[in-house]
mmCIF file of C-alpha atoms in Angstrom:
data_model
loop_
_atom_site.group_PDB
_atom_site.id
_atom_site.type_symbol
_atom_site.label_atom_id
_atom_site.label_comp_id
_atom_site.label_asym_id
_atom_site.label_seq_id
_atom_site.Cartn_x
_atom_site.Cartn_y
_atom_site.Cartn_z
ATOM 1 C CA ASN O 772 17.083 -8.265 -27.519
ATOM 2 C CA ILE O 773 14.392 -6.846 -25.729
ATOM 3 C CA ARG O 774 14.464 -7.446 -22.145
ATOM 4 C CA MET O 775 10.595 -6.828 -20.566
ATOM 5 C CA GLY O 776 10.951 -5.847 -16.954
ATOM 6 C CA PHE O 777 12.245 -6.966 -13.554
ATOM 7 C CA GLU O 778 11.447 -8.458 -10.556
ATOM 8 C CA TYR O 779 12.306 -6.879 -7.184
ATOM 9 C CA GLU O 780 13.456 -8.849 -3.829
ATOM 10 C CA PHE O 781 13.578 -6.408 -0.479
ATOM 11 C CA ARG O 782 16.633 -6.201 1.166
ATOM 12 C CA ASP O 783 15.205 -4.337 4.572
ATOM 13 C CA ARG O 784 18.094 -2.569 6.874
ATOM 14 C CA SER O 785 16.498 -2.590 9.571
ATOM 15 C CA PHE O 786 14.144 -4.641 11.008
ATOM 16 C CA ASN O 787 10.021 -2.045 11.627
ATOM 17 C CA ASP O 788 6.738 -1.645 11.095
ATOM 18 C CA ASP O 789 7.473 -0.242 6.931
ATOM 19 C CA ILE O 790 8.869 -0.763 4.549
ATOM 20 C CA ASP O 791 10.625 3.182 4.067
ATOM 21 C CA ASP O 792 13.982 1.310 5.113
ATOM 22 C CA CYS O 793 13.446 -1.116 2.358
ATOM 23 C CA VAL O 794 15.564 -1.677 -0.989
ATOM 24 C CA LEU O 795 13.913 -3.108 -4.222
ATOM 25 C CA GLU O 796 17.005 -5.724 -5.389
ATOM 26 C CA PRO O 797 16.273 -5.657 -9.175
ATOM 27 C CA VAL O 798 15.960 -9.015 -10.527
ATOM 28 C CA ILE O 799 15.566 -9.830 -14.753
ATOM 29 C CA THR O 800 12.489 -10.956 -14.735
ATOM 30 C CA ALA O 801 11.853 -12.174 -18.975
ATOM 31 C CA GLN O 802 13.163 -12.094 -21.763
ATOM 32 C CA TYR O 803 13.310 -12.365 -25.869
ATOM 33 C CA PRO O 804 15.049 -13.857 -26.838
ATOM 34 C CA GLN O 805 14.912 -16.802 -23.794
ATOM 35 C CA VAL O 806 18.455 -17.657 -24.965
ATOM 36 C CA ASP O 807 20.941 -14.348 -25.692
ATOM 37 C CA HIS O 808 22.423 -13.597 -28.539
ATOM 38 C CA PRO O 809 26.502 -16.280 -29.104
ATOM 39 C CA ASP O 810 27.889 -12.588 -30.357
ATOM 40 C CA GLN O 811 25.536 -10.640 -28.356
ATOM 41 C CA PRO O 812 25.882 -12.055 -24.625
ATOM 42 C CA LEU O 813 23.228 -10.295 -22.461
ATOM 43 C CA ASN O 814 25.735 -7.383 -20.328
ATOM 44 C CA PRO O 815 25.491 -8.273 -16.466
ATOM 45 C CA MET O 816 25.584 -4.311 -15.809
ATOM 46 C CA LEU O 817 22.493 -3.366 -17.313
ATOM 47 C CA PRO O 818 20.562 -3.072 -14.431
ATOM 48 C CA GLN O 819 22.755 -0.712 -12.576
ATOM 49 C CA PHE O 820 22.546 1.339 -16.642
ATOM 50 C CA CYS O 821 18.344 0.508 -16.330
ATOM 51 C CA HIS O 822 18.452 1.653 -12.843
ATOM 52 C CA PRO O 823 21.611 5.378 -13.157
ATOM 53 C CA HIS O 824 20.994 6.168 -10.099
ATOM 54 C CA GLY O 825 22.185 2.917 -8.398
ATOM 55 C CA VAL O 826 20.401 -0.323 -7.734
ATOM 56 C CA GLU O 827 21.297 -0.047 -4.205
ATOM 57 C CA TYR O 828 18.925 2.459 -4.026
ATOM 58 C CA ILE O 829 15.989 1.549 -5.774
ATOM 59 C CA VAL O 830 12.565 2.051 -2.830
ATOM 60 C CA PRO O 831 9.490 1.099 -3.261
ATOM 61 C CA SER O 832 7.472 5.141 -3.247
ATOM 62 C CA HIS O 833 4.207 5.926 -1.402
ATOM 63 C CA GLU O 834 2.781 7.665 -4.049
ATOM 64 C CA TYR O 835 2.773 7.084 -8.580
ATOM 65 C CA LYS O 836 5.707 8.499 -10.516
ATOM 66 C CA MET O 837 4.676 9.584 -13.629
ATOM 67 C CA PRO O 838 6.706 7.403 -16.234
ATOM 68 C CA THR O 839 9.970 8.529 -17.484
ATOM 69 C CA VAL O 840 12.661 7.483 -20.183
ATOM 70 C CA HIS O 841 15.688 7.763 -20.788
ATOM 71 C CA HIS O 842 18.611 5.532 -23.053
ATOM 72 C CA PHE O 843 21.569 4.044 -23.016
ATOM 73 C CA VAL O 844 24.331 2.353 -25.021
ATOM 74 C CA LEU O 845 26.940 -0.496 -23.733
ATOM 75 C CA THR O 846 30.628 -0.064 -25.708
ATOM 76 C CA ASP O 847 32.304 -3.909 -27.134
ATOM 77 C CA SER O 848 35.708 -4.049 -26.699
ATOM 78 C CA ALA O 849 35.690 -4.133 -30.489
ATOM 79 C CA GLY O 850 34.366 -0.218 -30.237
ATOM 80 C CA GLY O 851 30.567 -1.622 -31.113
ATOM 81 C CA LYS O 852 27.119 -0.034 -29.892
ATOM 82 C CA LEU O 853 24.318 -0.709 -28.182
ATOM 83 C CA TYR O 854 21.152 1.150 -27.861
ATOM 84 C CA GLY O 855 19.065 0.727 -24.849
ATOM 85 C CA THR O 856 16.070 2.335 -24.131
ATOM 86 C CA CYS O 857 14.235 2.276 -21.464
ATOM 87 C CA LEU O 858 10.216 3.164 -20.409
ATOM 88 C CA THR O 859 10.364 2.791 -17.030
ATOM 89 C CA VAL O 860 6.855 2.897 -15.539
ATOM 90 C CA TYR O 861 5.319 2.453 -11.617
ATOM 91 C CA GLU O 862 3.200 -0.315 -10.980
ATOM 92 C CA GLU O 863 0.979 -0.958 -7.830
ATOM 93 C CA PHE O 864 1.186 -3.011 -4.681
ATOM 94 C CA LYS O 865 -0.024 -3.578 -1.868
ATOM 95 C CA LEU O 866 1.240 -5.202 1.533
ATOM 96 C CA TRP O 867 -2.012 -7.045 4.311
ATOM 97 C CA ASP O 868 -1.590 -5.949 7.162
ATOM 98 C CA GLY O 869 -1.956 -9.546 9.370
ATOM 99 C CA PRO O 870 -0.546 -11.534 12.164
ATOM 100 C CA GLU O 871 1.771 -13.295 11.121
ATOM 101 C CA GLN O 872 0.830 -17.496 9.554
ATOM 102 C CA GLU O 873 3.640 -19.784 9.642
ATOM 103 C CA ASP O 874 1.516 -22.950 8.757
ATOM 104 C CA ASP O 875 0.618 -20.923 5.314
ATOM 105 C CA GLU O 876 1.394 -21.353 1.600
ATOM 106 C CA SER O 877 0.780 -17.891 1.335
ATOM 107 C CA LEU O 878 2.696 -16.510 3.279
ATOM 108 C CA PRO O 879 5.943 -18.914 4.490
ATOM 109 C CA SER O 880 6.618 -18.071 8.071
ATOM 110 C CA VAL O 881 10.273 -16.126 8.566
ATOM 111 C CA ARG O 882 12.582 -17.788 10.228
ATOM 112 C CA SER O 883 15.229 -15.850 12.594
ATOM 113 C CA GLU O 884 18.244 -15.229 8.630
ATOM 114 C CA GLN O 885 15.570 -14.621 6.608
ATOM 115 C CA GLN O 886 13.728 -12.339 9.386
ATOM 116 C CA GLU O 887 14.998 -9.156 7.667
ATOM 117 C CA ARG O 888 13.810 -10.344 3.232
ATOM 118 C CA ALA O 889 10.580 -10.441 1.751
ATOM 119 C CA ARG O 890 8.938 -11.922 -2.051
ATOM 120 C CA VAL O 891 7.627 -9.583 -4.671
ATOM 121 C CA GLU O 892 6.417 -10.655 -7.316
ATOM 122 C CA ILE O 893 5.449 -9.007 -10.291
ATOM 123 C CA SER O 894 3.030 -9.732 -13.362
ATOM 124 C CA ILE O 895 2.809 -7.742 -16.764
ATOM 125 C CA ASN O 896 -0.313 -7.812 -17.135
ATOM 126 C CA GLY O 897 -1.392 -8.286 -13.635
ATOM 127 C CA SER O 898 -1.226 -7.433 -9.903
ATOM 128 C CA PRO O 899 1.920 -7.868 -8.506
ATOM 129 C CA LYS O 900 2.244 -10.295 -5.153
ATOM 130 C CA VAL O 901 4.163 -9.731 -2.442
ATOM 131 C CA VAL O 902 4.206 -12.251 0.301
ATOM 132 C CA ARG O 903 5.710 -10.566 3.581
ATOM 133 C CA PRO O 904 5.075 -12.510 6.805
ATOM 134 C CA ARG O 905 4.457 -9.198 9.195
ATOM 135 C CA ARG O 906 2.047 -8.563 11.845
ATOM 136 C CA ARG O 907 -0.006 -5.489 10.996
ATOM 137 C CA SER O 908 -3.279 -3.246 11.921
ATOM 138 C CA LYS O 909 -4.101 -2.405 8.171
ATOM 139 C CA THR O 910 -3.546 -2.379 3.771
ATOM 140 C CA HIS O 911 -0.224 -0.027 3.068
ATOM 141 C CA THR O 912 -0.307 0.585 -0.757
ATOM 142 C CA TYR O 913 3.429 1.076 -2.437
ATOM 143 C CA TYR O 914 4.538 1.359 -5.893
ATOM 144 C CA ALA O 915 7.662 -0.501 -7.398
ATOM 145 C CA PRO O 916 9.117 1.186 -10.649
ATOM 146 C CA ARG O 917 8.765 -1.129 -13.617
ATOM 147 C CA VAL O 918 12.007 -1.660 -16.378
ATOM 148 C CA LEU O 919 10.484 -1.966 -19.890
ATOM 149 C CA CYS O 920 14.142 -2.066 -21.774
ATOM 150 C CA LEU O 921 14.655 -2.341 -25.516
ATOM 151 C CA LEU O 922 17.686 -3.751 -26.849
ATOM 152 C CA SER O 923 19.473 -2.866 -30.812
ATOM 153 C CA THR O 924 23.141 -2.419 -32.128
ATOM 154 C CA TRP O 925 20.939 0.828 -34.385
ATOM 155 C CA PRO O 926 20.626 3.918 -33.009
ATOM 156 C CA TYR O 927 16.788 4.275 -33.391
ATOM 157 C CA LEU O 928 16.365 5.908 -30.273
ATOM 158 C CA SER O 929 12.825 8.249 -31.153
ATOM 159 C CA ALA O 930 11.615 4.612 -33.146
ATOM 160 C CA PHE O 931 12.339 2.558 -30.214
ATOM 161 C CA ARG O 932 11.019 5.746 -27.952
ATOM 162 C CA THR O 933 7.549 5.699 -29.142
ATOM 163 C CA TYR O 934 7.254 2.103 -29.678
ATOM 164 C CA LEU O 935 8.050 0.875 -25.854
ATOM 165 C CA THR O 936 5.709 4.620 -25.188
ATOM 166 C CA GLU O 937 2.837 2.842 -27.203
ATOM 167 C CA LEU O 938 3.090 -0.626 -26.511
ATOM 168 C CA TYR O 939 2.662 0.478 -22.305
ATOM 169 C CA ARG O 940 -0.502 2.419 -23.682
ATOM 170 C CA LEU O 941 -1.728 -0.253 -24.992
ATOM 171 C CA ALA O 942 -1.420 -3.014 -21.956
ATOM 172 C CA THR O 943 -2.290 -0.786 -19.936
ATOM 173 C CA CYS O 944 -5.651 0.756 -22.948
ATOM 174 C CA THR O 945 -8.755 -0.328 -20.573
ATOM 175 C CA THR O 946 -10.750 -0.679 -23.769
ATOM 176 C CA ASN O 947 -10.278 -3.874 -26.127
ATOM 177 C CA PHE O 948 -7.428 -2.340 -28.583
ATOM 178 C CA MET O 949 -5.174 -5.187 -28.356
ATOM 179 C CA LYS O 950 -5.598 -7.756 -30.633
ATOM 180 C CA ALA O 951 -3.107 -9.537 -29.526
ATOM 181 C CA PRO O 952 -0.710 -10.790 -26.314
ATOM 182 C CA ILE O 953 1.854 -8.603 -25.854
ATOM 183 C CA GLU O 954 4.595 -11.655 -26.197
ATOM 184 C CA ARG O 955 3.490 -11.413 -29.995
ATOM 185 C CA TYR O 956 4.239 -7.938 -30.194
ATOM 186 C CA ILE O 957 7.035 -8.399 -28.499
ATOM 187 C CA LEU O 958 8.352 -10.612 -31.581
ATOM 188 C CA ASN O 959 6.677 -8.170 -34.323
ATOM 189 C CA ILE O 960 9.891 -5.809 -33.768
ATOM 190 C CA CYS O 961 12.185 -8.571 -32.125
ATOM 191 C CA ALA O 962 11.612 -11.143 -35.052
ATOM 192 C CA GLU O 963 9.780 -10.461 -38.033
ATOM 193 C CA VAL O 964 10.741 -6.449 -38.191
ATOM 194 C CA PRO O 965 13.548 -6.106 -40.381
ATOM 195 C CA ALA O 966 16.388 -4.201 -40.375
ATOM 196 C CA PRO O 967 15.622 -0.567 -43.648
ATOM 197 C CA PRO O 968 17.831 -1.083 -46.303
ATOM 198 C CA PRO O 969 20.547 1.368 -47.285
ATOM 199 C CA GLY O 970 19.329 4.052 -49.120
ATOM 200 C CA SER O 971 15.709 5.666 -49.744
ATOM 201 C CA PHE O 972 14.087 2.907 -49.016
ATOM 202 C CA GLU O 973 12.248 2.967 -45.394
ATOM 203 C CA VAL O 974 10.555 0.391 -43.068
ATOM 204 C CA GLN O 975 7.506 0.651 -41.490
ATOM 205 C CA LEU O 976 5.454 -0.202 -38.438
ATOM 206 C CA SER O 977 2.370 0.901 -37.453
ATOM 207 C CA ILE O 978 1.157 0.011 -33.664
ATOM 208 C CA LEU O 979 -1.922 2.099 -32.252
ATOM 209 C CA ASP O 980 -2.405 5.411 -34.040
ATOM 210 C CA SER O 981 1.699 5.815 -34.458
ATOM 211 C CA THR O 982 3.215 5.093 -37.312
ATOM 212 C CA ILE O 983 6.760 4.430 -36.940
ATOM 213 C CA ARG O 984 9.855 4.896 -39.245
ATOM 214 C CA PHE O 985 13.128 2.913 -39.867
ATOM 215 C CA TRP O 986 16.063 4.919 -42.320
ATOM 216 C CA ALA O 987 19.663 4.260 -43.269
ATOM 217 C CA PRO O 988 21.791 6.185 -45.166
ATOM 218 C CA PRO O 989 23.100 5.052 -48.214
ATOM 219 C CA ALA O 990 25.681 2.837 -49.067
ATOM 220 C CA ASP O 991 27.913 4.636 -50.996
ATOM 221 C CA GLN O 992 27.530 8.046 -49.072
ATOM 222 C CA PRO O 993 27.791 6.642 -45.529
ATOM 223 C CA VAL O 994 26.428 9.542 -43.877
ATOM 224 C CA ALA O 995 25.954 10.746 -40.055
ATOM 225 C CA TYR O 996 22.139 9.088 -39.021
ATOM 226 C CA VAL O 997 19.410 12.091 -39.664
ATOM 227 C CA SER O 998 17.275 11.177 -38.056
ATOM 228 C CA LEU O 999 18.183 11.934 -34.785
ATOM 229 C CA PRO O 1000 16.711 14.787 -33.124
ATOM 230 C CA TYR O 1001 19.942 18.097 -34.328
ATOM 231 C CA GLY O 1002 16.347 20.820 -32.677
ATOM 232 C CA ILE O 1003 17.370 19.242 -29.312
ATOM 233 C CA LEU O 1004 20.894 19.939 -28.940
ATOM 234 C CA PHE O 1005 20.376 23.236 -29.717
ATOM 235 C CA GLU O 1006 17.093 23.440 -27.532
ATOM 236 C CA CYS O 1007 19.284 22.799 -25.202
ATOM 237 C CA LEU O 1008 22.866 25.102 -25.778
ATOM 238 C CA ASP O 1009 23.156 27.935 -27.933
ATOM 239 C CA ILE O 1010 25.449 28.186 -30.739
ATOM 240 C CA GLY O 1011 28.106 29.066 -29.679
ATOM 241 C CA ASN O 1012 28.106 26.294 -27.034
ATOM 242 C CA VAL O 1013 27.205 23.547 -29.914
ATOM 243 C CA LEU O 1014 29.923 24.483 -31.419
ATOM 244 C CA PHE O 1015 32.626 24.391 -28.498
ATOM 245 C CA ALA O 1016 31.576 21.354 -26.949
ATOM 246 C CA TRP O 1017 31.515 20.499 -31.021
ATOM 247 C CA TYR O 1018 35.269 21.715 -30.752
ATOM 248 C CA SER O 1019 36.072 19.627 -27.837
ATOM 249 C CA LEU O 1020 34.925 16.808 -28.893
ATOM 250 C CA ALA O 1021 37.532 17.452 -31.985
ATOM 251 C CA CYS O 1022 40.226 18.486 -30.267
ATOM 252 C CA GLU O 1023 39.437 14.506 -28.625
ATOM 253 C CA ARG O 1024 38.976 16.005 -25.334
ATOM 254 C CA LYS O 1025 37.067 14.796 -21.803
ATOM 255 C CA VAL O 1026 33.989 16.028 -21.806
ATOM 256 C CA LEU O 1027 30.646 15.871 -19.460
ATOM 257 C CA LEU O 1028 27.597 16.172 -19.945
ATOM 258 C CA VAL O 1029 25.311 16.967 -17.259
ATOM 259 C CA SER O 1030 21.304 17.665 -17.162
ATOM 260 C CA GLY O 1031 18.224 16.488 -14.093
ATOM 261 C CA GLN O 1032 16.296 14.943 -17.060
ATOM 262 C CA LEU O 1033 18.044 10.745 -19.028
ATOM 263 C CA SER O 1034 16.574 10.989 -21.366
ATOM 264 C CA LEU O 1035 17.886 14.362 -22.649
ATOM 265 C CA LEU O 1036 21.883 12.613 -22.390
ATOM 266 C CA THR O 1037 22.129 9.675 -24.864
ATOM 267 C CA VAL O 1038 19.988 11.450 -27.790
ATOM 268 C CA CYS O 1039 22.876 14.871 -27.042
ATOM 269 C CA ALA O 1040 26.092 12.828 -27.102
ATOM 270 C CA GLU O 1041 24.908 11.170 -30.232
ATOM 271 C CA ILE O 1042 24.288 13.757 -31.765
ATOM 272 C CA LEU O 1043 26.666 15.531 -30.684
ATOM 273 C CA CYS O 1044 29.530 12.265 -32.145
ATOM 274 C CA ALA O 1045 26.723 13.031 -35.215
ATOM 275 C CA MET O 1046 27.801 16.982 -36.396
ATOM 276 C CA LEU O 1047 32.349 14.647 -36.095
ATOM 277 C CA PHE O 1048 31.392 13.321 -39.448
ATOM 278 C CA PRO O 1049 33.606 12.323 -41.147
ATOM 279 C CA MET O 1050 35.508 11.035 -37.729
ATOM 280 C CA ARG O 1051 34.374 8.555 -35.923
ATOM 281 C CA TRP O 1052 34.553 9.572 -31.417
ATOM 282 C CA SER O 1053 36.710 6.338 -30.800
ATOM 283 C CA HIS O 1054 36.933 6.647 -27.784
ATOM 284 C CA LEU O 1055 35.469 6.156 -23.541
ATOM 285 C CA TYR O 1056 31.165 5.917 -24.177
ATOM 286 C CA ILE O 1057 29.225 6.071 -21.809
ATOM 287 C CA PRO O 1058 26.115 8.782 -22.331
ATOM 288 C CA VAL O 1059 24.250 7.178 -19.370
ATOM 289 C CA LEU O 1060 26.688 7.094 -16.432
ATOM 290 C CA PRO O 1061 25.875 4.462 -13.648
ATOM 291 C CA ARG O 1062 26.651 5.910 -10.072
ATOM 292 C CA PHE O 1063 28.449 3.291 -9.349
ATOM 293 C CA LEU O 1064 31.187 3.999 -12.835
ATOM 294 C CA SER O 1065 31.491 8.119 -11.877
ATOM 295 C CA PRO O 1066 35.547 7.147 -10.449
ATOM 296 C CA MET O 1067 36.381 6.216 -14.527
ATOM 297 C CA LEU O 1068 35.737 10.183 -14.536
ATOM 298 C CA ASP O 1069 39.186 9.969 -13.529
ATOM 299 C CA ALA O 1070 40.405 8.408 -16.865
ATOM 300 C CA PRO O 1071 43.456 8.985 -17.998
ATOM 301 C CA MET O 1072 42.707 9.128 -21.519
ATOM 302 C CA PRO O 1073 39.808 11.626 -23.995
ATOM 303 C CA TYR O 1074 35.887 10.917 -22.731
ATOM 304 C CA LEU O 1075 32.300 11.197 -23.812
ATOM 305 C CA CYS O 1076 30.595 10.594 -20.887
ATOM 306 C CA GLY O 1077 26.039 11.838 -19.825
ATOM 307 C CA ILE O 1078 25.779 11.976 -15.732
ATOM 308 C CA SER O 1079 22.352 12.949 -14.286
ATOM 309 C CA ARG O 1080 22.005 15.707 -11.956
ATOM 310 C CA GLU O 1081 20.906 13.567 -8.998
ATOM 311 C CA ASN O 1082 24.605 11.246 -9.571
ATOM 312 C CA PHE O 1083 26.604 15.128 -10.388
ATOM 313 C CA PRO O 1084 27.273 14.996 -6.059
ATOM 314 C CA HIS O 1085 28.678 12.223 -6.495
ATOM 315 C CA ALA O 1086 30.526 11.989 -8.624
ATOM 316 C CA VAL O 1087 32.494 15.473 -7.885
ATOM 317 C CA GLY O 1088 35.587 14.258 -6.659
ATOM 318 C CA ASP O 1089 36.248 11.410 -8.824
ATOM 319 C CA ILE O 1090 35.695 14.246 -12.191
ATOM 320 C CA SER O 1091 39.514 14.328 -12.907
ATOM 321 C CA GLU O 1092 40.372 18.459 -13.638
ATOM 322 C CA GLU O 1093 40.612 18.783 -17.270
ATOM 323 C CA THR O 1094 36.802 17.866 -18.256
ATOM 324 C CA VAL O 1095 35.068 20.564 -19.495
ATOM 325 C CA VAL O 1096 31.628 20.104 -18.297
ATOM 326 C CA VAL O 1097 28.872 21.067 -20.560
ATOM 327 C CA ASP O 1098 24.924 21.301 -18.619
ATOM 328 C CA LEU O 1099 22.846 21.507 -20.891
ATOM 329 C CA ASP O 1100 19.686 22.489 -17.936
ATOM 330 C CA ARG O 1101 21.426 24.993 -17.900
ATOM 331 C CA ASN O 1102 23.192 26.137 -21.683
ATOM 332 C CA ILE O 1103 26.751 26.615 -18.851
ATOM 333 C CA ILE O 1104 29.802 25.582 -20.064
ATOM 334 C CA THR O 1105 32.426 24.959 -17.554
ATOM 335 C CA MET O 1106 36.941 24.606 -17.964
ATOM 336 C CA GLY O 1107 38.560 21.736 -15.525
ATOM 337 C CA GLN O 1108 41.236 23.415 -14.116
ATOM 338 C CA HIS O 1109 44.017 22.162 -15.560
ATOM 339 C CA THR O 1110 42.507 21.868 -19.196
ATOM 340 C CA PRO O 1111 43.671 22.574 -21.850
ATOM 341 C CA ASP O 1112 43.489 25.950 -24.412
ATOM 342 C CA LEU O 1113 41.597 24.209 -27.409
ATOM 343 C CA PRO O 1114 43.491 25.414 -30.188
ATOM 344 C CA SER O 1115 42.016 28.897 -32.763
ATOM 345 C CA LEU O 1116 40.087 27.838 -35.080
ATOM 346 C CA PRO O 1117 41.093 29.372 -38.402
ATOM 347 C CA HIS O 1118 39.585 32.647 -38.017
ATOM 348 C CA ARG O 1119 37.037 32.628 -41.797
ATOM 349 C CA ARG O 1120 36.039 28.840 -41.544
ATOM 350 C CA LYS O 1121 34.574 29.547 -38.351
ATOM 351 C CA MET O 1122 33.052 33.352 -38.592
ATOM 352 C CA LYS O 1123 31.152 31.612 -41.975
ATOM 353 C CA LEU O 1124 30.679 28.416 -39.830
ATOM 354 C CA GLU O 1125 28.907 30.887 -37.280
ATOM 355 C CA ALA O 1126 26.695 32.133 -40.136
ATOM 356 C CA ALA O 1127 25.641 29.036 -41.304
ATOM 357 C CA LEU O 1128 25.023 27.880 -37.383
ATOM 358 C CA GLU O 1129 22.904 31.327 -36.592
ATOM 359 C CA ASN O 1130 20.662 30.966 -40.033
ATOM 360 C CA HIS O 1131 19.322 27.563 -39.246
ATOM 361 C CA ALA O 1132 19.444 27.233 -36.103
ATOM 362 C CA GLY O 1133 20.027 30.818 -34.679
ATOM 363 C CA GLU O 1134 16.335 30.662 -33.112
ATOM 364 C CA VAL O 1135 16.063 27.558 -31.501
ATOM 365 C CA PHE O 1136 17.189 28.062 -28.317
ATOM 366 C CA TRP O 1137 15.720 31.338 -27.763
ATOM 367 C CA GLN O 1138 12.440 30.244 -29.208
ATOM 368 C CA ALA O 1139 12.456 26.463 -26.852
ATOM 369 C CA ARG O 1140 12.461 30.002 -23.776
ATOM 370 C CA GLY O 1141 9.836 32.577 -25.653
ATOM 371 C CA LEU O 1142 12.660 35.094 -26.896
ATOM 372 C CA THR O 1143 12.873 35.087 -30.306
ATOM 373 C CA THR O 1144 17.247 36.446 -31.206
ATOM 374 C CA ALA O 1145 15.360 40.188 -32.593
ATOM 375 C CA GLN O 1146 14.502 40.249 -28.758
ATOM 376 C CA VAL O 1147 17.304 40.009 -27.354
ATOM 377 C CA GLU O 1148 19.597 41.542 -29.844
ATOM 378 C CA GLU O 1149 17.697 44.149 -29.085
ATOM 379 C CA ALA O 1150 18.072 44.005 -25.737
ATOM 380 C CA ARG O 1151 21.843 44.077 -25.489
ATOM 381 C CA ALA O 1152 21.809 47.489 -27.926
ATOM 382 C CA SER O 1153 19.526 49.294 -26.196
ATOM 383 C CA GLY O 1154 22.542 48.859 -23.046
ATOM 384 C CA ASP O 1155 19.232 47.959 -20.952
ATOM 385 C CA GLU O 1156 21.205 45.979 -18.406
ATOM 386 C CA ASN O 1157 18.404 45.075 -16.537
ATOM 387 C CA GLU O 1158 15.800 44.468 -19.510
ATOM 388 C CA LEU O 1159 19.615 42.404 -20.955
ATOM 389 C CA ALA O 1160 19.747 40.128 -17.638
ATOM 390 C CA MET O 1161 16.053 39.320 -16.785
ATOM 391 C CA LEU O 1162 15.667 38.455 -21.133
ATOM 392 C CA LEU O 1163 19.021 35.967 -20.495
ATOM 393 C CA GLY O 1164 17.748 34.607 -16.548
ATOM 394 C CA LYS O 1165 14.794 33.457 -18.895
ATOM 395 C CA ALA O 1166 17.266 31.329 -21.067
ATOM 396 C CA ASP O 1167 19.036 29.828 -18.073
#
């Protein structure tokens, strides 16, 4: 399934001469296929996951914002996963300041009970049309978020991110690169591109100058999907913290990922789950937690959840005291006051695992910060606390 965009309704908090106090209500404008799959109906909570900061906090912006991408995962009662990839773009619309025209069909009259409502109609290939009958003297330009959402039971996060990004470039490109209507591209990936067969074969899809590859593990060797960008987790956390987060999940503890980048949460959560192989995470799993679901962080069972830094202050009161909080932006792990101690790993196996990770990924964390392991070790060996603090400060 692919869900293309949302339509918004204005909901005024007060009747004034501007829309700064208005919120936008998300509405699904188009989807393919038009009828839901019988075994996979559209989740009514989809808008909340497309706007995890809260649908009641979607407001028009005075300034243009760059497009963003994030992923989320919906889990059904049988444990099946539905992966969502969202591209949020900001489209310009204008409000015309003119006298009220109660008899004009393009500006319908606003009755007393409707005086605090207005309608925004946004088309994929056209300019937004705003109907807002107010007395004004100028034309104001605003920007409203529009979400392109692709849903799939396959965990091809990087591939779907690339596809949506290229599709948006194709639709907004000033040159004539688009050889068919945008709906034709949607039909192609939803109904014509086959799922990759298990094994060494892969399916390739070309769009603009990008070649997107889809791959599935062998059926007789159900290894984790190695197409995940594992390096991202090791760029966020050093080896010690990666092992601690992994071991907390292996011991079925409550783990909460925190980041200012929504795009990191689902990717890092999927990597941690893949690292549990051959075991599988079978508990509560919401890698991007919408604001309205924050009370679930006090659940009495193990969970792996992720929350944006913007929503984190609103969820602090709901976080269980047994939760392990992993800050992906600052490489910090915080234990709850009543978090049970983890059992000790066998010393030899732990040392062997740490050595293997250091050998293959030890430099990733420091290289992401413009440092090398040798520089850090040299500072530690010198005993110069100021130099060490300066180097480690770059890693925060």
